[in-house]
Structure formats: structure tokens, C-alpha cells
Coordinates of C-alpha atoms in Angstrom, one line a residue:
M1233 CA 0.2 0.1 0.3
L1234 CA 2.5 2.9 0.9
N1235 CA 4.4 1.6 -2.5
R1236 CA 1.3 2.4 -4.6
K1237 CA 1.3 5.9 -2.4
I1238 CA 4.6 6.8 -3.4
A1239 CA 4.5 5.8 -7.2
H1240 CA 0.9 8.0 -7.0
Y1241 CA 2.5 11.0 -5.9
K1242 CA 5.7 10.6 -8.3
K1243 CA 4.0 10.3 -10.6
I1244 CA 2.0 13.6 -10.0
M1245 CA 5.1 15.0 -9.4
A1246 CA 6.2 14.2 -12.7
Q1247 CA 3.0 14.8 -14.5
A1248 CA 2.4 18.4 -12.3
P1249 CA 1.0 21.0 -15.1
D1250 CA 1.9 24.0 -12.7
Y1251 CA 4.5 24.5 -8.9
E1252 CA 1.0 24.1 -7.0
T1253 CA 0.1 20.6 -7.7
W1254 CA 3.9 19.4 -7.7
K1255 CA 4.3 21.3 -4.3
E1256 CA 0.9 19.4 -2.8
A1257 CA 2.0 16.0 -4.7
A1258 CA 5.8 16.7 -3.3
L1259 CA 4.0 17.8 0.9
E1260 CA 2.5 14.4 0.9
L1261 CA 5.7 12.2 -0.8
D1262 CA 7.6 14.2 2.2
Y1263 CA 5.1 13.0 4.8
L1264 CA 4.7 9.1 3.9
L1265 CA 8.8 9.2 3.6
G1266 CA 9.7 10.5 7.1
H1267 CA 11.5 13.5 5.8
V1268 CA 9.3 16.2 7.8
D1269 CA 10.6 14.8 10.6
W1270 CA 14.1 15.6 9.2
K1271 CA 12.9 19.2 8.5
E1272 CA 11.5 20.0 11.7
A1273 CA 15.1 18.5 13.7
F1274 CA 18.0 21.5 14.2
V1275 CA 20.7 19.0 14.5
S1276 CA 22.2 17.2 11.6
D1277 CA 26.7 17.2 10.6
L1278 CA 25.8 18.7 7.7
Y1279 CA 25.4 22.3 8.7
N1280 CA 27.0 24.5 12.1
F1281 CA 22.8 24.9 13.0
D1282 CA 24.4 26.5 16.5
L1283 CA 25.4 29.2 14.5
I1284 CA 22.2 29.7 12.9
Y1285 CA 20.3 29.4 15.5
D1286 CA 21.9 31.4 17.6
R1287 CA 21.9 33.9 14.8
L1288 CA 17.9 33.4 14.4
Q1289 CA 17.6 34.6 18.4
Q1290 CA 19.7 37.8 17.7
L1291 CA 17.8 39.4 15.1
R1292 CA 14.5 38.6 16.3
E1293 CA 15.1 39.7 19.7
S1294 CA 16.5 42.8 18.2
H1295 CA 13.4 42.9 15.4
Q1296 CA 10.6 42.7 18.5
K1297 CA 12.0 45.3 21.0
R1298 CA 12.7 47.7 18.1
Q1299 CA 16.3 48.3 19.5
H1300 CA 16.8 49.8 15.7
I1301 CA 21.0 50.8 16.1
D1302 CA 21.6 46.4 17.6
L1303 CA 18.8 44.9 14.5
V1304 CA 21.1 47.6 11.6
R1305 CA 24.7 46.9 13.5
S1306 CA 23.6 43.0 13.4
L1307 CA 22.5 43.0 9.9
R1308 CA 25.9 45.1 8.1
E1309 CA 28.2 42.4 10.1
G1310 CA 26.5 39.0 10.5
L1311 CA 25.2 38.7 7.1
H1312 CA 27.4 36.4 5.5
H1313 CA 26.8 34.2 2.3
D1314 CA 26.2 30.6 2.7
L1315 CA 26.5 31.4 6.8
G1316 CA 27.1 27.8 9.0
N1317 CA 27.4 25.9 5.2
M1318 CA 23.7 26.3 5.0
G1319 CA 23.9 26.0 1.4
N1320 CA 25.7 22.8 1.1
P1321 CA 24.0 20.6 -1.0
A1322 CA 23.1 17.1 1.0
L1323 CA 20.6 19.5 3.0
Y1324 CA 18.3 19.7 -0.6
Q1325 CA 19.0 16.5 -1.3
V1326 CA 16.1 14.0 1.5
A1327 CA 12.9 16.6 1.0
H1328 CA 11.4 16.8 -2.1
V1329 CA 10.5 20.0 -0.5
G1330 CA 12.5 22.6 1.6
T1331 CA 15.3 21.9 3.6
K1332 CA 15.7 21.9 7.9
H1333 CA 13.2 24.6 9.1
L1334 CA 16.0 26.1 11.1
I1335 CA 17.5 28.0 8.0
E1336 CA 14.1 28.7 6.3
E1337 CA 12.9 30.7 9.1
Y1338 CA 16.9 32.4 9.7
V1339 CA 16.4 33.3 5.8
N1340 CA 13.0 35.1 6.4
Q1341 CA 13.4 36.4 9.8
V1342 CA 16.5 38.4 7.9
C1343 CA 14.3 39.9 4.9
E1344 CA 11.5 40.6 7.0
S1345 CA 14.9 42.4 8.9
L1346 CA 15.7 44.3 6.1
N1347 CA 12.3 45.2 5.2
Y1348 CA 11.6 46.7 8.1
V1349 CA 14.6 48.3 7.6
C1350 CA 14.2 49.7 4.8
D1351 CA 10.7 50.2 5.0
T1352 CA 11.1 52.1 8.9
P1353 CA 12.0 55.8 9.6
M1354 CA 15.4 55.7 12.2
D1355 CA 16.7 58.7 13.5
C1356 CA 20.2 56.7 13.9
L1357 CA 19.8 55.9 10.2
P1358 CA 19.4 59.2 7.7
E1359 CA 18.0 57.9 4.5
R1360 CA 20.5 58.6 2.3
K1361 CA 22.6 56.3 5.5
K1362 CA 20.7 53.9 4.9
L1363 CA 20.9 54.0 1.4
E1364 CA 24.5 52.9 2.0
F1365 CA 23.8 50.9 4.4
F1366 CA 22.3 48.3 1.9
K1367 CA 24.5 49.1 -1.3
D1368 CA 27.0 48.2 1.1
T1369 CA 25.9 45.6 2.7
L1370 CA 24.9 43.9 -0.8
I1371 CA 28.2 44.2 -1.9
S1372 CA 29.8 42.3 1.6
F1373 CA 26.9 39.6 1.0
G1374 CA 26.9 39.0 -2.9
R1375 CA 24.3 38.2 -5.7
P1376 CA 23.2 35.5 -7.7
A1377 CA 23.3 35.0 -11.6
L1378 CA 20.9 33.8 -13.8
L1379 CA 23.3 31.9 -16.5
L1380 CA 21.6 31.1 -19.9
S1381 CA 23.3 28.8 -21.8
G1382 CA 23.1 28.1 -26.1
G1383 CA 20.9 25.3 -27.8
A1384 CA 19.4 26.7 -31.3
S1385 CA 15.5 25.9 -30.4
L1386 CA 16.0 23.9 -27.8
G1387 CA 16.7 27.5 -25.8
M1388 CA 12.7 27.5 -25.4
F1389 CA 13.5 25.8 -22.5
H1390 CA 15.0 28.8 -20.5
I1391 CA 11.6 30.2 -20.9
G1392 CA 10.3 27.9 -18.0
V1393 CA 13.2 28.3 -15.9
V1394 CA 11.8 32.3 -15.9
K1395 CA 8.7 31.7 -15.4
A1396 CA 9.4 29.2 -11.9
L1397 CA 11.8 31.9 -10.8
W1398 CA 9.6 34.6 -11.4
E1399 CA 6.9 33.2 -10.0
R1400 CA 8.5 32.9 -7.5
G1401 CA 10.2 36.2 -6.9
L1402 CA 13.5 34.4 -6.8
L1403 CA 14.5 35.7 -10.3
P1404 CA 17.9 36.9 -10.1
Q1405 CA 18.5 41.1 -11.4
V1406 CA 22.0 39.6 -12.9
I1407 CA 21.0 37.4 -16.4
T1408 CA 23.4 36.3 -18.7
G1409 CA 22.7 34.7 -22.4
S1410 CA 24.3 32.9 -24.8
S1411 CA 23.4 31.9 -28.6
V1412 CA 20.0 31.5 -27.8
G1413 CA 20.1 32.3 -24.2
S1414 CA 21.2 35.5 -25.2
I1415 CA 17.7 36.2 -26.8
I1416 CA 16.2 35.3 -23.6
A1417 CA 18.5 37.3 -21.3
A1418 CA 17.9 40.4 -23.6
M1419 CA 14.0 40.0 -24.4
I1420 CA 14.0 40.0 -20.4
G1421 CA 16.1 42.4 -19.7
T1422 CA 14.0 45.0 -22.5
R1423 CA 11.0 44.7 -20.3
T1424 CA 8.8 46.0 -17.4
D1425 CA 7.8 43.6 -14.7
A1426 CA 4.2 44.6 -16.0
E1427 CA 5.1 43.4 -19.5
L1428 CA 7.0 40.6 -18.3
P1429 CA 4.6 37.6 -18.2
E1430 CA 4.0 38.6 -22.0
L1431 CA 7.4 36.5 -22.5
L1432 CA 5.5 34.0 -21.1
M1433 CA 3.3 33.9 -24.2
P1434 CA 4.3 31.9 -27.5
E1435 CA 2.3 32.9 -29.7
R1436 CA 2.8 36.5 -28.8
H1437 CA 6.5 36.5 -30.3
N1438 CA 8.0 36.0 -33.6
L1439 CA 9.3 32.4 -33.6
K1440 CA 10.5 32.5 -37.0
A1441 CA 15.1 32.3 -37.3
W1442 CA 15.5 29.5 -39.2
R1443 CA 15.6 29.5 -43.5
W1444 CA 17.7 27.8 -45.3
R1445 CA 20.2 29.3 -47.9
G1446 CA 22.2 25.6 -48.6
V1447 CA 25.3 23.6 -48.0
W1448 CA 27.5 25.6 -50.3
S1449 CA 26.2 28.6 -49.1
A1450 CA 27.7 27.9 -46.0
I1451 CA 31.1 26.5 -47.5
S1452 CA 31.3 30.1 -49.0
G1453 CA 31.1 31.3 -45.9
Q1454 CA 28.0 32.7 -45.4
G1455 CA 26.3 30.0 -43.2
L1456 CA 23.3 27.3 -43.8
M1457 CA 20.7 30.3 -42.5
D1458 CA 19.5 33.3 -43.9
Q1459 CA 21.6 35.8 -40.7
Q1460 CA 18.9 38.2 -42.3
E1461 CA 15.7 35.9 -41.3
L1462 CA 17.7 35.8 -37.5
E1463 CA 18.2 39.6 -37.4
R1464 CA 14.3 40.0 -38.3
C1465 CA 13.4 38.0 -35.6
L1466 CA 15.5 39.5 -33.0
R1467 CA 14.9 43.0 -33.9
T1468 CA 10.9 42.2 -33.5
N1469 CA 11.3 40.5 -30.2
I1470 CA 14.0 42.9 -28.3
G1471 CA 13.1 45.6 -30.0
E1472 CA 15.7 48.8 -30.5
Y1473 CA 17.2 49.8 -26.8
S1474 CA 21.0 49.5 -26.1
F1475 CA 22.1 48.2 -23.2
E1476 CA 22.0 51.0 -21.0
E1477 CA 18.7 52.0 -22.3
A1478 CA 17.3 47.9 -21.3
F1479 CA 19.3 48.3 -17.5
K1480 CA 16.3 51.4 -17.1
R1481 CA 13.4 50.3 -18.7
S1482 CA 13.8 47.2 -16.9
G1483 CA 16.2 47.2 -14.0
R1484 CA 17.6 44.2 -15.3
S1485 CA 21.5 43.7 -15.3
I1486 CA 21.4 42.0 -18.9
N1487 CA 25.1 40.0 -20.8
V1488 CA 26.0 38.8 -23.5
T1489 CA 28.7 36.9 -24.7
V1490 CA 30.5 37.2 -28.3
S1491 CA 33.8 35.4 -29.4
P1492 CA 36.3 37.1 -31.6
V1493 CA 36.7 35.5 -35.4
H1494 CA 40.7 37.0 -34.9
L1495 CA 43.3 35.2 -33.3
H1496 CA 44.1 38.5 -31.7
Q1497 CA 41.1 39.7 -29.4
K1498 CA 39.2 38.0 -26.7
E1499 CA 35.8 36.9 -25.4
R1500 CA 33.4 39.5 -24.7
L1501 CA 30.6 40.5 -22.1
L1502 CA 28.7 42.7 -23.5
S1503 CA 26.7 44.2 -21.2
G1504 CA 25.8 47.9 -19.4
Y1505 CA 28.7 48.5 -18.0
T1506 CA 31.2 47.3 -21.0
S1507 CA 29.0 48.4 -23.6
P1508 CA 26.3 50.9 -22.5
Y1509 CA 25.2 52.2 -26.2
M1510 CA 25.7 49.0 -28.3
L1511 CA 22.3 47.4 -29.7
V1512 CA 21.6 44.4 -27.6
W1513 CA 19.7 42.9 -30.6
S1514 CA 23.3 43.3 -32.2
A1515 CA 25.0 41.2 -29.3
S1516 CA 22.4 38.8 -29.5
L1517 CA 22.6 38.1 -33.5
A1518 CA 26.4 37.6 -32.9
S1519 CA 25.7 35.4 -29.7
C1520 CA 23.8 33.2 -32.2
A1521 CA 26.4 33.1 -35.0
V1522 CA 27.3 30.0 -35.0
P1523 CA 30.2 29.1 -37.4
G1524 CA 29.0 27.1 -39.8
I1525 CA 25.2 27.8 -39.2
F1526 CA 25.4 32.1 -39.7
P1527 CA 28.0 33.9 -40.9
P1528 CA 30.5 36.4 -38.1
V1529 CA 28.6 39.9 -37.0
M1530 CA 29.9 43.3 -37.2
L1531 CA 28.3 44.7 -34.1
M1532 CA 26.5 47.7 -33.8
K1533 CA 25.4 50.5 -31.5
K1534 CA 23.6 54.2 -30.6
D1535 CA 25.8 57.7 -31.1
G1536 CA 24.7 60.1 -29.3
K1537 CA 22.3 61.5 -31.7
G1538 CA 20.5 57.8 -31.7
S1539 CA 21.2 57.0 -35.1
I1540 CA 22.6 53.5 -35.2
T1541 CA 26.6 52.9 -36.6
P1542 CA 29.1 50.7 -36.3
Y1543 CA 31.1 48.9 -33.4
M1544 CA 35.0 48.4 -34.6
S1545 CA 33.5 48.1 -38.2
R1546 CA 37.1 45.8 -38.9
L1547 CA 36.0 43.6 -36.1
R1548 CA 34.3 40.3 -36.7
W1549 CA 32.3 38.3 -33.8
V1550 CA 30.3 35.0 -33.6
D1551 CA 29.0 32.6 -31.2
G1552 CA 29.5 33.5 -27.2
S1553 CA 29.4 29.6 -26.7
V1554 CA 32.7 29.0 -29.1
T1555 CA 34.3 30.5 -25.7
S1556 CA 32.4 31.5 -23.1
D1557 CA 28.5 29.4 -23.0
L1558 CA 28.8 30.8 -19.0
P1559 CA 31.1 33.9 -17.8
I1560 CA 30.9 33.3 -14.4
E1561 CA 34.1 34.3 -13.8
R1562 CA 33.5 37.7 -15.7
L1563 CA 30.1 38.0 -13.4
M1564 CA 32.3 37.6 -10.3
H1565 CA 34.2 40.9 -10.7
L1566 CA 31.5 43.2 -12.4
Y1567 CA 28.6 42.0 -9.8
D1568 CA 29.9 39.8 -7.1
V1569 CA 28.2 37.5 -7.9
N1570 CA 28.8 34.3 -5.5
Y1571 CA 26.1 31.8 -7.1
S1572 CA 25.4 30.6 -10.1
I1573 CA 21.8 29.0 -11.1
V1574 CA 22.4 27.5 -15.0
S1575 CA 20.1 26.7 -17.3
Q1576 CA 21.8 23.8 -19.6
T1577 CA 20.5 23.5 -22.8
N1578 CA 23.6 22.7 -25.2
P1579 CA 22.7 19.6 -26.3
H1580 CA 26.0 18.2 -26.4
I1581 CA 26.6 18.8 -22.6
V1582 CA 23.3 18.2 -22.0
P1583 CA 23.4 14.3 -21.6
F1584 CA 26.6 14.5 -19.6
L1585 CA 25.4 17.0 -17.3
N1586 CA 22.2 15.1 -16.7
R1587 CA 24.5 11.8 -16.3
Q1588 CA 26.9 13.7 -13.4
E1589 CA 23.7 15.0 -11.5
R1590 CA 22.0 11.1 -11.6
K1591 CA 25.3 9.5 -10.2
K1592 CA 28.6 11.0 -8.8
K1593 CA 31.1 8.5 -9.6
T1594 CA 33.3 8.8 -5.8
S1595 CA 34.7 4.8 -5.8
M1596 CA 38.4 4.3 -6.6
L1597 CA 36.7 2.0 -9.6
A1598 CA 35.6 5.2 -11.1
L1599 CA 39.4 6.6 -11.0
P1600 CA 40.7 4.2 -14.4
S1601 CA 37.5 6.3 -16.4
R1602 CA 38.5 9.6 -15.0
I1603 CA 41.9 8.9 -16.2
M1604 CA 40.9 8.2 -19.8
K1605 CA 38.3 11.5 -19.6
A1606 CA 41.2 13.3 -18.6
E1607 CA 43.8 12.3 -21.5
V1608 CA 41.2 12.9 -24.2
Q1609 CA 40.0 16.2 -22.9
F1610 CA 43.8 17.2 -22.4
H1611 CA 44.6 15.6 -26.2
G1612 CA 42.2 16.2 -27.8
K1613 CA 42.0 20.2 -27.0
A1614 CA 45.9 20.5 -28.1
A1615 CA 44.5 19.0 -31.5
F1616 CA 42.3 20.6 -32.2
D1617 CA 44.0 24.0 -30.8
Y1618 CA 46.6 23.0 -33.6
L1619 CA 44.1 23.1 -35.9
R1620 CA 42.0 26.3 -34.7
K1621 CA 45.4 28.1 -35.6
H1622 CA 46.7 26.4 -38.4
V1623 CA 43.9 24.5 -40.8
E1624 CA 42.2 26.5 -44.4
P1625 CA 40.1 27.1 -45.2
E1626 CA 38.3 29.7 -42.8
L1627 CA 35.4 27.4 -42.2
L1628 CA 37.4 25.0 -40.8
R1629 CA 39.9 26.6 -38.8
Q1630 CA 36.6 28.4 -37.0
L1631 CA 35.1 24.5 -36.7
A1632 CA 38.4 23.7 -34.6
G1633 CA 37.8 26.3 -32.5
H1634 CA 34.4 25.8 -32.0
A1635 CA 36.1 22.1 -31.3
Y1636 CA 38.9 23.1 -29.1
T1637 CA 36.6 25.7 -26.7
I1638 CA 34.0 22.6 -26.3
M1639 CA 36.1 20.8 -24.8
A1640 CA 38.4 23.4 -22.2
Q1641 CA 35.1 25.1 -21.2
R1642 CA 32.9 25.0 -17.8
Y1643 CA 29.5 24.1 -18.1
S1644 CA 28.3 24.0 -14.8
G1645 CA 27.3 26.6 -11.8
D1646 CA 26.5 26.0 -8.1
V1647 CA 22.9 24.7 -9.6
N1648 CA 21.8 23.4 -12.6
I1649 CA 18.8 22.7 -14.7
A1650 CA 18.9 20.9 -17.5
P1651 CA 16.2 18.8 -19.8
R1652 CA 15.6 15.8 -21.1
Y1653 CA 16.0 15.0 -24.5
T1654 CA 14.8 12.5 -26.5
F1655 CA 15.4 12.4 -30.8
K1656 CA 12.6 14.3 -30.9
H1657 CA 14.1 17.1 -30.2
Y1658 CA 17.7 16.8 -31.8
A1659 CA 15.4 16.7 -34.3
S1660 CA 13.4 20.4 -33.6
M1661 CA 16.8 21.8 -33.0
L1662 CA 17.0 23.7 -36.5
S1663 CA 13.6 24.5 -37.5
N1664 CA 11.8 27.5 -35.8
P1665 CA 9.7 26.2 -32.9
T1666 CA 5.7 25.6 -33.1
P1667 CA 4.1 27.0 -30.2
E1668 CA 2.9 23.4 -28.9
F1669 CA 6.9 22.7 -28.9
V1670 CA 7.2 25.8 -27.1
K1671 CA 4.9 25.2 -24.3
E1672 CA 6.6 21.8 -23.7
M1673 CA 9.4 23.2 -23.4
I1674 CA 8.3 25.7 -21.7
L1675 CA 6.6 23.0 -19.3
Q1676 CA 9.7 21.1 -19.0
G1677 CA 12.2 24.0 -17.7
E1678 CA 9.3 24.6 -15.4
R1679 CA 9.4 21.1 -13.8
A1680 CA 13.3 21.1 -14.0
T1681 CA 13.2 24.2 -11.7
W1682 CA 10.4 23.3 -9.2
P1683 CA 13.0 20.9 -7.7
K1684 CA 16.1 23.1 -6.8
I1685 CA 13.8 26.4 -5.4
A1686 CA 14.9 25.6 -2.4
M1687 CA 18.5 25.4 -2.6
I1688 CA 18.2 28.3 -4.4
R1689 CA 16.2 30.3 -2.7
T1690 CA 18.1 29.6 0.4
H1691 CA 20.9 31.7 -1.5
S1692 CA 19.4 34.1 -3.1
K1693 CA 16.3 35.5 -1.0
I1694 CA 18.6 37.8 0.7
S1695 CA 19.9 39.3 -2.2
T1696 CA 17.3 40.0 -4.2
T1697 CA 15.5 41.6 -0.9
L1698 CA 18.1 44.0 -0.8
E1699 CA 18.1 45.2 -4.0
R1700 CA 14.3 45.5 -3.8
C1701 CA 15.6 47.4 -0.4
I1702 CA 17.8 49.9 -2.8
S1703 CA 15.2 50.1 -5.5
R1704 CA 12.2 51.3 -3.2
L1705 CA 15.0 54.1 -1.5
K1706 CA 16.2 54.7 -4.5
S1707 CA 12.5 56.2 -5.5
Q1708 CA 12.1 57.9 -2.6
I1709 CA 15.3 59.8 -2.7
E1710 CA 14.1 60.9 -6.3
N1711 CA 10.8 61.4 -5.4
R1712 CA 11.6 63.6 -2.9
R1713 CA 14.0 65.6 -4.8
A1714 CA 10.3 66.1 -7.2
E1715 CA 9.0 67.9 -4.1
L1716 CA 11.4 69.8 -3.9
R1717 CA 11.5 70.5 -7.5
V1718 CA 8.0 71.6 -7.4
I1719 CA 7.6 73.9 -4.4
A1720 CA 11.4 75.4 -5.0

């Protein structure tokens, strides 16, 4: 009887049309498997429960007694990412929903206290000092980033990941994309919060990005696909915004990776920091220029009069996945990112990533296969490195470079969300997705994200609260200035 119930709830979870249905079944499953008792028990050797309990009690006392100075000092000095190892992945592999209640209570208390400090007038913390406090605390604490990989039409999966995070209030402010991931990132980063739900409606978008040109076109260096068709698709879906304009509109920091064609250039992360006047659609077009599929791209920007002009007209750029599918280190420097949420849809990566997620080999029996894999990777990189520097014609040189960087890159983050592919998915990669296919991939993206929500919330909720507090305080200060100008 118990086994039938377990199988019943697992089937509901696998076929759930929405998060509420999935969560209800997952909670029932946790009850049947005894996970509820595990969550309620503070004690565990997986994290420093004493430290977290003491911090929770300290914050509660200061908050409840309105001891403002103590509360502010406690938040400023005591907030540290992954305090007491509460982000340990093992803490999120026991129950299907949530983790230790102590961890959840601590995160909720921190966020409640931060919102209280933000919204409550305090003599000890004037408005401008309060804004400095939140900015400094965010720099110290760090923030998460969402990284969307390449994957051609299979990248529609990313929309489901975005939807699942958005509905739980966990969508990071920093979003990066390469290839098709750059399209999704650009669409998110050029929409206001009120417009974002429109992104989740495939019938509202131009889905015609692919048009075959033929093999001879690819051999001549013009690509198998018509780049003008892709450009029309991008400009329709993204608009004519520069990175600077996109940030002002959405408040999100979008980043697009592009790879160089020339030997004496390095990969770039295009963003409001590094390329404020560049057109977002142009960056995405370059990031989608898979060697052999599309030709290299000259980037475009807006000049001081708003006219579209070339950016470094001598240079051409290609697919961001070629050299920097997941630019985690660069994000760490630009945005103080300390936690990476990766939605990985690259068809040559997903099968291996899923295998690693299912079974992490730790025994000595796995040592020979690890050595063999390392040897193949080492010699393969050396061979393709030679070919990308010396082979002719240009198409073969680009393909060799692509193979080299595939073997040299890191394709995973702190949390990895990936689809399950069948032959049907691979067959649909280089064709215009139907609304039905997009809906299927969105739902698959949601279902793959739901089990990761608890771990993402532990790492992300505090920094997201800090960002929202900063946004509210900036608006308050701007409104105050506007009122003073009217009075004057």
C-alpha cells in the first residue's frame, strides 16, 4: 500500500501542470517518507545549526524590541553568504520540498528585518545613510546570477526556468546569455515587470528565426541559414534598445557573450557596464552566429544622436558559446556574483550533465575512467588548438576552434537545471519552433526548476531583498527631490 502511494505521488509530480500541484504531491511524499521529522529537527552534521540558531535569536530579539541600532549592526556585520554551510547541497537532497526549518526561518527573519529597516524611519539611519547601508551590505553579501546557455531552438526551455523563478520571486537581477540564451536574456532585460508575463506567451512572439540557404552558402562562408531572417526575428522580439536603455527600462542587468573571429582578440561580455551604447539585438545576433550556421557579425551601436552605427567596424564576432558559454568569473568581478544558477540546454552537454547529476562517482572503481577522460580531453584540446591556428579554409578553422573551446570550457554552475532530450528534440534544433513545441519546453523548464527552488531560495532570497530595498530607497529619494523642485 505504501509503495503504491509513493508511486502515485511521484507520477503526479512528473506530470504536474503547475507548481502548486507539484508541491502538494511532493509534500505528501515527504510525509510518507518521514522527511517532515528530518526538516523539523535542527541538529545535523551537515551544517552549523548552533551558529544559525544564535543568529536567528539575536535578529528576532532586536527586531521585536525595536532596538534599531543593534538590528542595523547585526545585519551589517552578521550577514554572510552560506552562513554555517546552510547552502550545503546535501541539505536539499533529502526532502522533495524545502530543507531544515531552522534555515528557512533564518532566511525569512533576515528578509523581514531588512524590509523593516528599509521601510521604517530611523533616527540612527537617515535616508541617504540607509541607502549606503544597503549598497554596502549587498556588496559584502553578494548576489546570484542566472546564466542561460546556447542550444538553438531547444533554448525555449529557458523560458520555463525564468517563469518558475519569476513566480517564486527568485529571478536574479543579473542575467547572462549566450547564443539562444542571449535572446531570452535580452527579452527579459528589455521588459518591465508588468510586461514580463507576456514573455511566457509563445503566441505573442516572432518564432521564425531559421531559413535555409544551402550547403554551398555554408562552404562560401555565408552560413547554412539566412542571417537576415534571424535579425528580423531578434529586432521584433527585443526592440531597438541599447544596453543602457534596457537597464533603465527593466532594472535588470543583461549580459551577452560573444566570441572573436580574429586571433588577437578575446571573448567579450557585453553589458551596460562594458558596452552601454551597443544595441542589444546586435549583441544577440553575434552571440547566435554559430560557425558554419551563420556568418560572423559586425556589432552595431547607437551614437550620441541615436543613429545606428558600427562598433569597431574592422572586427567580427561569433557565437558566445564558442569561448564563453558561462562567464561566471567575469560576472563575479562585475556584479559581486557569488552564486550561479545555470540553465543548460546545449545538446552536446546536457546528456553528460544529467549523468553527473544522477550519479556522482566517488569510488576508486571510477578512477580509471576519470584518468581516461582527462587524457582524451587533454590530447583533444591540443589537437584542435593546432588545427584552429593553422588549418585552411576559414570554415574548418572556425569549426576546429569551436571544438577546442567546447573541450576547454566549464558548463556547470552552483545549481544546474537541464532538460531531458529525446530524438524528437534533436530533430527540432534547427527549425522554427511551433507554439506547441515552445509550450512543451516551457513546461519542461518549469518542472526541472521546481525541485531546485528550496536551494535557490536559501542562496538568493536575501540578496534579492537587498536589491529591492535599494530600488525602493532610490525611488523615495528621487520622489523627494522632485517634490522639493516643485516647491522651489
